[in-house]
PDB file of C-alpha atoms in Angstrom:
ATOM      1  CA  MET A   1      14.301 -64.409-126.386  1.00 58.00           C
ATOM      2  CA  THR A   2      11.725 -63.545-123.545  1.00 72.00           C
ATOM      3  CA  THR A   3      10.608 -66.566-121.705  1.00 87.00           C
ATOM      4  CA  PRO A   4       6.826 -66.951-122.111  1.00 93.00           C
ATOM      5  CA  THR A   5       4.586 -66.258-119.200  1.00 96.00           C
ATOM      6  CA  LEU A   6       1.908 -68.415-120.806  1.00 98.00           C
ATOM      7  CA  THR A   7       1.911 -71.465-123.290  1.00 98.00           C
ATOM      8  CA  ALA A   8      -1.324 -71.747-125.252  1.00 98.00           C
ATOM      9  CA  LEU A   9      -2.407 -74.299-127.738  1.00 98.00           C
ATOM     10  CA  SER A  10      -4.658 -72.807-130.364  1.00 96.00           C
ATOM     11  CA  LEU A  11      -7.276 -75.824-130.391  1.00 96.00           C
ATOM     12  CA  GLY A  12      -9.525 -76.239-133.577  1.00 93.00           C
ATOM     13  CA  ALA A  13     -10.192 -79.655-132.454  1.00 93.00           C
ATOM     14  CA  GLY A  14      -9.432 -80.943-136.141  1.00 91.00           C
ATOM     15  CA  VAL A  15      -6.783 -83.300-137.282  1.00 93.00           C
ATOM     16  CA  GLN A  16      -3.401 -80.985-136.631  1.00 94.00           C
ATOM     17  CA  SER A  17      -4.291 -79.332-133.345  1.00 96.00           C
ATOM     18  CA  THR A  18      -5.751 -82.474-132.006  1.00 97.00           C
ATOM     19  CA  THR A  19      -2.494 -84.235-132.730  1.00 97.00           C
ATOM     20  CA  LEU A  20      -0.545 -81.241-130.888  1.00 98.00           C
ATOM     21  CA  LEU A  21      -2.788 -81.873-127.717  1.00 98.00           C
ATOM     22  CA  LEU A  22      -2.198 -85.722-127.770  1.00 98.00           C
ATOM     23  CA  LEU A  23       1.444 -85.252-128.325  1.00 98.00           C
ATOM     24  CA  ALA A  24       1.691 -82.981-125.182  1.00 98.00           C
ATOM     25  CA  ALA A  25      -0.393 -85.276-123.379  1.00 97.00           C
ATOM     26  CA  GLU A  26       1.957 -88.095-124.131  1.00 97.00           C
ATOM     27  CA  GLY A  27       5.136 -86.192-123.143  1.00 97.00           C
ATOM     28  CA  VAL A  28       6.531 -86.043-126.818  1.00 97.00           C
ATOM     29  CA  LEU A  29       5.830 -82.187-126.594  1.00 97.00           C
ATOM     30  CA  PRO A  30       6.317 -79.936-123.473  1.00 97.00           C
ATOM     31  CA  ARG A  31       2.885 -79.501-121.842  1.00 97.00           C
ATOM     32  CA  PRO A  32       1.106 -76.006-122.839  1.00 98.00           C
ATOM     33  CA  ASP A  33      -0.535 -74.271-119.794  1.00 98.00           C
ATOM     34  CA  VAL A  34      -3.795 -74.031-121.619  1.00 98.00           C
ATOM     35  CA  ALA A  35      -5.694 -74.998-124.787  1.00 98.00           C
ATOM     36  CA  ILE A  36      -8.214 -72.483-126.198  1.00 98.00           C
ATOM     37  CA  PHE A  37     -11.190 -73.597-128.313  1.00 97.00           C
ATOM     38  CA  ALA A  38     -13.329 -70.913-130.202  1.00 97.00           C
ATOM     39  CA  ASP A  39     -16.773 -72.292-130.463  1.00 97.00           C
ATOM     40  CA  THR A  40     -18.852 -70.389-133.309  1.00 95.00           C
ATOM     41  CA  GLY A  41     -22.059 -72.223-131.823  1.00 96.00           C
ATOM     42  CA  TRP A  42     -22.611 -74.254-135.338  1.00 96.00           C
ATOM     43  CA  GLU A  43     -19.910 -76.929-135.461  1.00 95.00           C
ATOM     44  CA  PRO A  44     -21.196 -80.523-136.222  1.00 94.00           C
ATOM     45  CA  ALA A  45     -22.169 -82.815-133.445  1.00 95.00           C
ATOM     46  CA  ALA A  46     -18.966 -84.900-134.092  1.00 93.00           C
ATOM     47  CA  VAL A  47     -16.673 -81.819-133.361  1.00 94.00           C
ATOM     48  CA  TYR A  48     -18.252 -81.311-129.883  1.00 95.00           C
ATOM     49  CA  VAL A  49     -17.981 -84.945-129.046  1.00 94.00           C
ATOM     50  CA  GLN A  50     -14.271 -84.870-130.049  1.00 95.00           C
ATOM     51  CA  LEU A  51     -14.001 -81.718-127.942  1.00 96.00           C
ATOM     52  CA  ASP A  52     -15.491 -83.664-124.936  1.00 97.00           C
ATOM     53  CA  ARG A  53     -13.057 -86.358-125.284  1.00 96.00           C
ATOM     54  CA  LEU A  54     -10.135 -84.104-125.617  1.00 97.00           C
ATOM     55  CA  ALA A  55     -11.110 -82.026-122.440  1.00 97.00           C
ATOM     56  CA  GLU A  56     -10.870 -85.306-120.656  1.00 97.00           C
ATOM     57  CA  ILE A  57      -7.373 -86.049-121.927  1.00 97.00           C
ATOM     58  CA  ALA A  58      -6.464 -82.595-121.372  1.00 98.00           C
ATOM     59  CA  ALA A  59      -7.393 -82.373-117.820  1.00 98.00           C
ATOM     60  CA  ALA A  60      -5.662 -85.671-117.195  1.00 98.00           C
ATOM     61  CA  ALA A  61      -2.589 -84.062-118.448  1.00 98.00           C
ATOM     62  CA  GLY A  62      -2.998 -80.943-116.443  1.00 98.00           C
ATOM     63  CA  ILE A  63      -3.909 -78.828-119.342  1.00 98.00           C
ATOM     64  CA  GLU A  64      -6.633 -76.284-118.875  1.00 97.00           C
ATOM     65  CA  LEU A  65      -8.966 -76.258-121.641  1.00 98.00           C
ATOM     66  CA  HIS A  66     -11.130 -73.104-122.246  1.00 98.00           C
ATOM     67  CA  ARG A  67     -13.964 -72.771-124.587  1.00 98.00           C
ATOM     68  CA  VAL A  68     -14.609 -69.120-125.790  1.00 98.00           C
ATOM     69  CA  SER A  69     -17.268 -67.581-127.862  1.00 96.00           C
ATOM     70  CA  LYS A  70     -18.481 -64.757-129.282  1.00 94.00           C
ATOM     71  CA  GLY A  71     -21.931 -66.009-130.224  1.00 94.00           C
ATOM     72  CA  ASN A  72     -23.922 -68.365-132.504  1.00 95.00           C
ATOM     73  CA  LEU A  73     -22.579 -67.725-135.978  1.00 94.00           C
ATOM     74  CA  ARG A  74     -25.755 -69.062-137.496  1.00 94.00           C
ATOM     75  CA  ASP A  75     -28.230 -66.967-135.477  1.00 93.00           C
ATOM     76  CA  ASP A  76     -26.186 -63.705-135.750  1.00 92.00           C
ATOM     77  CA  ALA A  77     -25.832 -64.208-139.708  1.00 90.00           C
ATOM     78  CA  THR A  78     -29.881 -64.286-140.180  1.00 89.00           C
ATOM     79  CA  ASP A  79     -30.516 -62.045-137.160  1.00 88.00           C
ATOM     80  CA  PRO A  80     -31.197 -58.416-138.917  1.00 83.00           C
ATOM     81  CA  GLY A  81     -30.783 -56.478-135.305  1.00 83.00           C
ATOM     82  CA  HIS A  82     -27.208 -58.236-135.400  1.00 81.00           C
ATOM     83  CA  ARG A  83     -24.064 -56.549-136.490  1.00 78.00           C
ATOM     84  CA  TYR A  84     -23.014 -58.469-139.716  1.00 72.00           C
ATOM     85  CA  ALA A  85     -20.024 -60.342-140.146  1.00 76.00           C
ATOM     86  CA  SER A  86     -19.484 -61.123-143.526  1.00 83.00           C
ATOM     87  CA  VAL A  87     -19.252 -64.936-144.527  1.00 88.00           C
ATOM     88  CA  PRO A  88     -17.572 -65.786-147.746  1.00 91.00           C
ATOM     89  CA  TYR A  89     -20.908 -66.923-149.785  1.00 93.00           C
ATOM     90  CA  PHE A  90     -20.950 -67.398-153.377  1.00 94.00           C
ATOM     91  CA  ILE A  91     -22.507 -64.609-155.052  1.00 93.00           C
ATOM     92  CA  ARG A  92     -24.341 -64.392-158.432  1.00 94.00           C
ATOM     93  CA  ASN A  93     -24.181 -60.707-159.306  1.00 92.00           C
ATOM     94  CA  PRO A  94     -27.213 -59.017-160.973  1.00 90.00           C
ATOM     95  CA  ASP A  95     -25.187 -58.871-164.168  1.00 91.00           C
ATOM     96  CA  GLY A  96     -24.467 -62.591-164.290  1.00 90.00           C
ATOM     97  CA  THR A  97     -21.121 -62.536-163.178  1.00 93.00           C
ATOM     98  CA  ASN A  98     -19.788 -64.285-160.090  1.00 94.00           C
ATOM     99  CA  GLY A  99     -18.426 -62.871-156.920  1.00 92.00           C
ATOM    100  CA  ILE A 100     -17.674 -64.235-153.414  1.00 91.00           C
ATOM    101  CA  GLY A 101     -18.202 -62.352-149.871  1.00 88.00           C
ATOM    102  CA  ARG A 102     -15.408 -61.070-147.796  1.00 86.00           C
ATOM    103  CA  ARG A 103     -14.299 -63.301-144.897  1.00 85.00           C
ATOM    104  CA  GLN A 104     -14.925 -61.762-141.497  1.00 88.00           C
ATOM    105  CA  CYS A 105     -16.419 -65.002-139.779  1.00 90.00           C
ATOM    106  CA  THR A 106     -13.253 -66.535-138.938  1.00 90.00           C
ATOM    107  CA  SER A 107     -11.344 -63.292-137.601  1.00 90.00           C
ATOM    108  CA  GLU A 108     -14.508 -62.361-135.312  1.00 93.00           C
ATOM    109  CA  TYR A 109     -15.676 -65.840-134.095  1.00 94.00           C
ATOM    110  CA  LYS A 110     -12.660 -67.385-133.776  1.00 94.00           C
ATOM    111  CA  LEU A 111      -9.566 -65.420-133.682  1.00 93.00           C
ATOM    112  CA  ALA A 112     -10.951 -62.574-131.526  1.00 94.00           C
ATOM    113  CA  PRO A 113     -12.369 -64.736-128.996  1.00 96.00           C
ATOM    114  CA  ILE A 114      -8.925 -66.710-128.730  1.00 96.00           C
ATOM    115  CA  THR A 115      -6.921 -63.543-128.400  1.00 96.00           C
ATOM    116  CA  ARG A 116      -9.230 -61.830-125.651  1.00 96.00           C
ATOM    117  CA  LYS A 117      -8.754 -64.922-123.802  1.00 97.00           C
ATOM    118  CA  VAL A 118      -5.027 -65.043-124.204  1.00 97.00           C
ATOM    119  CA  ARG A 119      -4.927 -61.058-122.839  1.00 97.00           C
ATOM    120  CA  GLU A 120      -7.184 -62.124-119.813  1.00 97.00           C
ATOM    121  CA  LEU A 121      -5.029 -65.175-118.822  1.00 98.00           C
ATOM    122  CA  LEU A 122      -2.039 -62.884-119.118  1.00 98.00           C
ATOM    123  CA  GLY A 123      -3.343 -60.390-116.691  1.00 97.00           C
ATOM    124  CA  ALA A 124      -5.629 -57.917-118.772  1.00 97.00           C
ATOM    125  CA  LYS A 125      -8.206 -56.480-116.424  1.00 95.00           C
ATOM    126  CA  PRO A 126     -12.049 -56.314-117.197  1.00 93.00           C
ATOM    127  CA  PRO A 127     -14.322 -55.201-118.744  1.00 91.00           C
ATOM    128  CA  THR A 128     -12.426 -54.655-121.829  1.00 91.00           C
ATOM    129  CA  TYR A 129      -9.419 -57.075-121.250  1.00 93.00           C
ATOM    130  CA  ARG A 130      -7.415 -54.887-123.663  1.00 93.00           C
ATOM    131  CA  ARG A 131      -4.149 -54.026-121.747  1.00 95.00           C
ATOM    132  CA  VAL A 132      -1.606 -56.844-120.936  1.00 96.00           C
ATOM    133  CA  PRO A 133       1.057 -55.939-118.264  1.00 96.00           C
ATOM    134  CA  THR A 134       4.164 -55.188-119.618  1.00 94.00           C
ATOM    135  CA  GLY A 135       6.739 -58.301-119.974  1.00 94.00           C
ATOM    136  CA  ARG A 136       3.748 -60.738-120.087  1.00 96.00           C
ATOM    137  CA  VAL A 137       3.886 -62.954-123.358  1.00 96.00           C
ATOM    138  CA  CYS A 138       2.004 -65.997-124.605  1.00 97.00           C
ATOM    139  CA  GLU A 139       3.852 -68.367-126.902  1.00 97.00           C
ATOM    140  CA  GLN A 140       0.868 -69.656-128.733  1.00 96.00           C
ATOM    141  CA  TRP A 141       0.979 -73.040-130.585  1.00 97.00           C
ATOM    142  CA  ILE A 142      -0.489 -73.185-134.107  1.00 94.00           C
ATOM    143  CA  GLY A 143      -0.948 -76.469-135.870  1.00 94.00           C
ATOM    144  CA  PHE A 144       0.531 -75.840-139.324  1.00 92.00           C
ATOM    145  CA  SER A 145       2.003 -78.903-140.733  1.00 93.00           C
ATOM    146  CA  THR A 146       4.836 -79.482-143.278  1.00 94.00           C
ATOM    147  CA  ASP A 147       2.431 -79.161-146.273  1.00 89.00           C
ATOM    148  CA  GLU A 148       1.435 -75.788-145.039  1.00 85.00           C
ATOM    149  CA  ILE A 149       4.578 -74.241-144.595  1.00 84.00           C
ATOM    150  CA  GLY A 150       3.748 -71.528-146.907  1.00 78.00           C
ATOM    151  CA  ARG A 151       1.009 -70.213-144.710  1.00 74.00           C
ATOM    152  CA  VAL A 152       3.635 -69.473-141.870  1.00 79.00           C
ATOM    153  CA  SER A 153       4.363 -65.932-141.006  1.00 72.00           C
ATOM    154  CA  ASP A 154       7.087 -64.764-138.752  1.00 70.00           C
ATOM    155  CA  ARG A 155       5.493 -61.557-138.339  1.00 70.00           C
ATOM    156  CA  GLN A 156       4.496 -60.802-134.681  1.00 71.00           C
ATOM    157  CA  ARG A 157       1.013 -59.101-134.664  1.00 75.00           C
ATOM    158  CA  VAL A 158       0.990 -58.142-131.135  1.00 86.00           C
ATOM    159  CA  ARG A 159       3.837 -57.621-128.686  1.00 90.00           C
ATOM    160  CA  TYR A 160       2.279 -59.923-125.994  1.00 95.00           C
ATOM    161  CA  LEU A 161       1.990 -63.161-128.564  1.00 94.00           C
ATOM    162  CA  THR A 162       4.586 -65.098-130.184  1.00 94.00           C
ATOM    163  CA  ASN A 163       3.827 -68.100-132.533  1.00 93.00           C
ATOM    164  CA  ARG A 164       5.158 -71.530-132.497  1.00 95.00           C
ATOM    165  CA  TYR A 165       4.570 -74.351-134.861  1.00 95.00           C
ATOM    166  CA  PRO A 166       5.346 -77.699-133.232  1.00 97.00           C
ATOM    167  CA  LEU A 167       4.492 -79.992-136.274  1.00 97.00           C
ATOM    168  CA  LEU A 168       6.968 -78.155-138.299  1.00 96.00           C
ATOM    169  CA  GLU A 169       9.634 -78.890-135.606  1.00 96.00           C
ATOM    170  CA  LEU A 170       8.725 -82.432-135.672  1.00 97.00           C
ATOM    171  CA  GLY A 171       8.670 -82.777-139.644  1.00 97.00           C
ATOM    172  CA  MET A 172       4.974 -83.790-139.467  1.00 97.00           C
ATOM    173  CA  SER A 173       2.580 -83.750-142.639  1.00 96.00           C
ATOM    174  CA  ARG A 174      -1.061 -83.560-142.243  1.00 93.00           C
ATOM    175  CA  LYS A 175      -0.983 -87.335-143.698  1.00 95.00           C
ATOM    176  CA  ASP A 176       1.603 -88.130-140.686  1.00 97.00           C
ATOM    177  CA  CYS A 177      -0.978 -86.589-138.266  1.00 96.00           C
ATOM    178  CA  GLN A 178      -3.810 -88.880-139.719  1.00 95.00           C
ATOM    179  CA  ARG A 179      -1.502 -91.829-139.421  1.00 97.00           C
ATOM    180  CA  TRP A 180      -0.387 -90.864-136.032  1.00 97.00           C
ATOM    181  CA  LEU A 181      -4.047 -90.328-134.645  1.00 97.00           C
ATOM    182  CA  ALA A 182      -5.209 -93.690-136.465  1.00 97.00           C
ATOM    183  CA  ALA A 183      -2.696 -95.467-134.516  1.00 96.00           C
ATOM    184  CA  ARG A 184      -4.135 -94.222-131.108  1.00 94.00           C
ATOM    185  CA  GLY A 185      -7.836 -94.688-131.950  1.00 95.00           C
ATOM    186  CA  TRP A 186      -8.395 -91.339-133.108  1.00 95.00           C
ATOM    187  CA  GLY A 187      -8.912 -92.049-136.857  1.00 93.00           C
ATOM    188  CA  ASP A 188     -12.310 -90.685-136.903  1.00 91.00           C
ATOM    189  CA  THR A 189     -11.120 -87.213-136.158  1.00 91.00           C
ATOM    190  CA  VAL A 190     -13.353 -84.907-138.397  1.00 88.00           C
ATOM    191  CA  LYS A 191     -12.702 -81.464-139.751  1.00 83.00           C
ATOM    192  CA  SER A 192     -13.653 -78.394-137.477  1.00 87.00           C
ATOM    193  CA  ALA A 193     -15.832 -76.173-139.681  1.00 90.00           C
ATOM    194  CA  CYS A 194     -19.536 -74.809-139.369  1.00 95.00           C
ATOM    195  CA  ILE A 195     -22.273 -76.962-140.477  1.00 97.00           C
ATOM    196  CA  GLY A 196     -23.003 -74.330-143.243  1.00 96.00           C
ATOM    197  CA  CYS A 197     -19.280 -73.309-144.376  1.00 94.00           C
ATOM    198  CA  PRO A 198     -19.294 -72.337-147.821  1.00 95.00           C
ATOM    199  CA  PHE A 199     -15.895 -74.123-148.417  1.00 90.00           C
ATOM    200  CA  HIS A 200     -17.346 -77.543-147.619  1.00 92.00           C
ATOM    201  CA  GLY A 201     -16.131 -79.735-150.589  1.00 91.00           C
ATOM    202  CA  ASN A 202     -18.770 -82.145-152.181  1.00 93.00           C
ATOM    203  CA  ARG A 203     -17.649 -84.793-150.132  1.00 91.00           C
ATOM    204  CA  ALA A 204     -18.549 -83.111-146.846  1.00 91.00           C
ATOM    205  CA  TRP A 205     -21.902 -82.228-148.362  1.00 95.00           C
ATOM    206  CA  ARG A 206     -22.583 -85.530-149.211  1.00 95.00           C
ATOM    207  CA  ASP A 207     -21.752 -86.753-145.709  1.00 94.00           C
ATOM    208  CA  LEU A 208     -24.066 -84.059-144.127  1.00 96.00           C
ATOM    209  CA  ARG A 209     -26.912 -85.274-146.573  1.00 97.00           C
ATOM    210  CA  ASP A 210     -26.302 -89.052-146.291  1.00 97.00           C
ATOM    211  CA  ASN A 211     -25.328 -89.341-142.568  1.00 96.00           C
ATOM    212  CA  HIS A 212     -26.483 -86.269-140.554  1.00 96.00           C
ATOM    213  CA  PRO A 213     -29.793 -85.455-141.980  1.00 97.00           C
ATOM    214  CA  ASP A 214     -30.718 -83.101-139.224  1.00 98.00           C
ATOM    215  CA  GLU A 215     -27.524 -80.992-140.033  1.00 98.00           C
ATOM    216  CA  TRP A 216     -28.321 -81.227-143.779  1.00 98.00           C
ATOM    217  CA  THR A 217     -31.795 -79.986-143.101  1.00 98.00           C
ATOM    218  CA  ASP A 218     -30.278 -77.034-141.153  1.00 98.00           C
ATOM    219  CA  ALA A 219     -27.679 -76.036-143.858  1.00 98.00           C
ATOM    220  CA  ILE A 220     -30.550 -76.132-146.549  1.00 98.00           C
ATOM    221  CA  ALA A 221     -32.362 -73.975-144.473  1.00 97.00           C
ATOM    222  CA  PHE A 222     -29.692 -71.526-143.917  1.00 96.00           C
ATOM    223  CA  ASP A 223     -28.653 -71.596-147.451  1.00 96.00           C
ATOM    224  CA  ALA A 224     -32.522 -70.446-148.324  1.00 96.00           C
ATOM    225  CA  ALA A 225     -32.134 -67.648-145.450  1.00 93.00           C
ATOM    226  CA  ILE A 226     -29.112 -65.773-146.795  1.00 92.00           C
ATOM    227  CA  ARG A 227     -30.269 -65.750-150.547  1.00 90.00           C
ATOM    228  CA  ASN A 228     -30.459 -62.142-150.318  1.00 81.00           C
ATOM    229  CA  GLY A 229     -27.588 -61.577-147.743  1.00 70.00           C
ATOM    230  CA  GLY A 230     -29.066 -62.965-144.434  1.00 59.00           C
ATOM    231  CA  ALA A 231     -28.925 -60.175-141.844  1.00 55.00           C
ATOM    232  CA  ARG A 232     -28.393 -57.530-144.370  1.00 52.00           C
ATOM    233  CA  GLY A 233     -31.603 -58.381-146.274  1.00 48.00           C
ATOM    234  CA  SER A 234     -31.823 -56.424-149.419  1.00 45.00           C
ATOM    235  CA  GLY A 235     -28.449 -54.787-148.857  1.00 52.00           C
ATOM    236  CA  LEU A 236     -26.642 -57.545-150.815  1.00 62.00           C
ATOM    237  CA  ARG A 237     -26.154 -56.928-154.344  1.00 74.00           C
ATOM    238  CA  GLY A 238     -26.985 -60.154-156.138  1.00 85.00           C
ATOM    239  CA  LYS A 239     -27.949 -63.727-154.741  1.00 93.00           C
ATOM    240  CA  ALA A 240     -25.852 -65.411-152.158  1.00 93.00           C
ATOM    241  CA  TYR A 241     -25.313 -69.337-151.899  1.00 96.00           C
ATOM    242  CA  LEU A 242     -23.359 -71.867-149.877  1.00 96.00           C
ATOM    243  CA  HIS A 243     -22.151 -73.939-152.830  1.00 96.00           C
ATOM    244  CA  ALA A 244     -19.912 -72.811-155.476  1.00 93.00           C
ATOM    245  CA  SER A 245     -22.273 -73.788-158.236  1.00 95.00           C
ATOM    246  CA  ARG A 246     -24.513 -70.978-156.910  1.00 95.00           C
ATOM    247  CA  VAL A 247     -27.863 -72.797-157.073  1.00 96.00           C
ATOM    248  CA  PRO A 248     -29.772 -73.857-153.934  1.00 97.00           C
ATOM    249  CA  LEU A 249     -27.888 -76.443-151.679  1.00 98.00           C
ATOM    250  CA  ASP A 250     -30.576 -79.018-152.147  1.00 97.00           C
ATOM    251  CA  GLN A 251     -30.036 -78.784-155.801  1.00 97.00           C
ATOM    252  CA  ALA A 252     -26.462 -78.157-156.105  1.00 96.00           C
ATOM    253  CA  PRO A 253     -24.364 -81.021-157.964  1.00 95.00           C
ATOM    254  CA  ILE A 254     -22.665 -82.420-155.045  1.00 94.00           C
ATOM    255  CA  ASP A 255     -22.508 -85.763-156.522  1.00 92.00           C
ATOM    256  CA  ARG A 256     -20.811 -84.846-159.583  1.00 76.00           C
ATOM    257  CA  ILE A 257     -17.604 -86.752-160.421  1.00 62.00           C
ATOM    258  CA  THR A 258     -14.677 -84.116-160.583  1.00 55.00           C
ATOM    259  CA  ARG A 259     -11.953 -84.040-163.333  1.00 60.00           C
ATOM    260  CA  VAL A 260      -9.570 -85.460-160.569  1.00 48.00           C
ATOM    261  CA  GLU A 261     -11.316 -88.643-160.270  1.00 41.00           C
ATOM    262  CA  ARG A 262     -11.735 -89.006-164.200  1.00 50.00           C
ATOM    263  CA  ARG A 263      -8.051 -87.921-164.771  1.00 49.00           C
ATOM    264  CA  ASP A 264      -5.424 -89.610-162.474  1.00 40.00           C
ATOM    265  CA  ASP A 265      -2.422 -88.355-164.016  1.00 40.00           C
ATOM    266  CA  GLN A 266      -3.395 -84.411-163.676  1.00 41.00           C
ATOM    267  CA  VAL A 267      -4.371 -82.468-160.548  1.00 38.00           C
ATOM    268  CA  ASP A 268      -6.672 -79.553-160.719  1.00 42.00           C
ATOM    269  CA  LEU A 269      -6.775 -77.517-157.509  1.00 43.00           C
ATOM    270  CA  PHE A 270     -10.314 -76.328-158.021  1.00 45.00           C
ATOM    271  CA  ASP A 271     -11.480 -79.885-158.279  1.00 46.00           C
ATOM    272  CA  LEU A 272      -9.450 -80.661-155.178  1.00 45.00           C
ATOM    273  CA  LEU A 273     -11.365 -78.111-153.215  1.00 51.00           C
ATOM    274  CA  ALA A 274     -14.556 -78.787-154.832  1.00 58.00           C
ATOM    275  CA  GLU A 275     -14.457 -82.336-153.792  1.00 56.00           C
ATOM    276  CA  ASP A 276     -12.635 -82.190-150.533  1.00 59.00           C
ATOM    277  CA  GLY A 277     -13.098 -78.748-149.610  1.00 56.00           C
ATOM    278  CA  ASP A 278     -10.261 -76.951-147.404  1.00 57.00           C
ATOM    279  CA  PRO A 279      -8.316 -79.927-146.168  1.00 53.00           C
ATOM    280  CA  ASP A 280      -8.142 -78.316-142.742  1.00 49.00           C
ATOM    281  CA  GLY A 281     -11.596 -77.384-142.013  1.00 56.00           C
ATOM    282  CA  CYS A 282     -11.716 -73.775-140.186  1.00 61.00           C
ATOM    283  CA  SER A 283      -8.550 -73.662-138.363  1.00 59.00           C
ATOM    284  CA  PRO A 284      -8.741 -70.266-136.659  1.00 61.00           C
ATOM    285  CA  TYR A 285      -5.192 -69.479-138.377  1.00 63.00           C
ATOM    286  CA  GLY A 286      -5.369 -71.535-141.508  1.00 56.00           C
ATOM    287  CA  CYS A 287      -8.755 -70.923-143.401  1.00 53.00           C
ATOM    288  CA  ARG A 288      -7.617 -70.784-147.044  1.00 48.00           C
ATOM    289  CA  SER A 289     -10.964 -69.228-147.881  1.00 43.00           C
ATOM    290  CA  GLY A 290     -11.335 -71.437-150.901  1.00 39.00           C
ATOM    291  CA  VAL A 291     -10.390 -70.441-154.483  1.00 37.00           C
ATOM    292  CA  PRO A 292      -9.793 -66.832-155.163  1.00 34.00           C
ATOM    293  CA  MET A 293     -12.348 -65.645-157.438  1.00 29.00           C
ATOM    294  CA  ARG A 294     -13.235 -62.427-159.223  1.00 31.00           C
ATOM    295  CA  GLY A 295     -16.234 -60.240-158.498  1.00 32.00           C
ATOM    296  CA  SER A 296     -17.748 -58.474-155.705  1.00 31.00           C
ATOM    297  CA  ALA A 297     -20.270 -59.064-152.959  1.00 30.00           C
ATOM    298  CA  ALA A 298     -20.143 -55.535-151.519  1.00 28.00           C
ATOM    299  CA  ALA A 299     -23.401 -53.749-150.149  1.00 25.00           C
TER     300      ALA A 299
END
């Protein structure tokens, strides 16, 4: 096995990756050389507060924290002059059927900036930072926990990156991470996801409405702006929405009681996602993209 030239933690600043950084800072895990956070420019304020707090801990532990960005996803998605990266909006097609947009936002605004930074740190030269010198390899830590083992792939995407999953090695589930964080004063760690992510659950939308009115207002405005496809305008077939009900966000049934809450002895995956959203927010390597649905939002 090749000895890594660089060890990098992919830091989403959510529950699992925060646990990894703190485990390394405490010496439970070996210290990675760097942590890399991909900023979409539209994270909730609470995530940036978490990130600033993590930056202080990382610096004290000798871990260099890099913030990388491709730009502001919100601004880009509503700018007709900007290249369009598809967001998984919920679509009401002209014939009344439902569809869902392709997900390119995670790959373009999170994965690509992280990978570019890895290449740069491995010695790739500007301006493209594409060619990594032969023999240089990054061991990349990804925060999949034991309840996500089905999402782990052994496939090596590129020769200069190998993946490692320290939480699996420690046998830690997401609940284990939450308990571990709470015991260390990090019990308020929030999910990392854009303010207007279509895969927020009703709980997240209610939290925005009830506790973060400025962010709620921003999400409502964005929801209205994307109705005909945002930056693509009339190029979208059908109408786009942020909420799965496919009605304007300020009219969406975010207070509805799900079947899960009424029927304790059965669990429906769609209802779990409708209420809680993706349990991991928008981890660069872990976005589930919601419940698979039929239909197309192609232009």
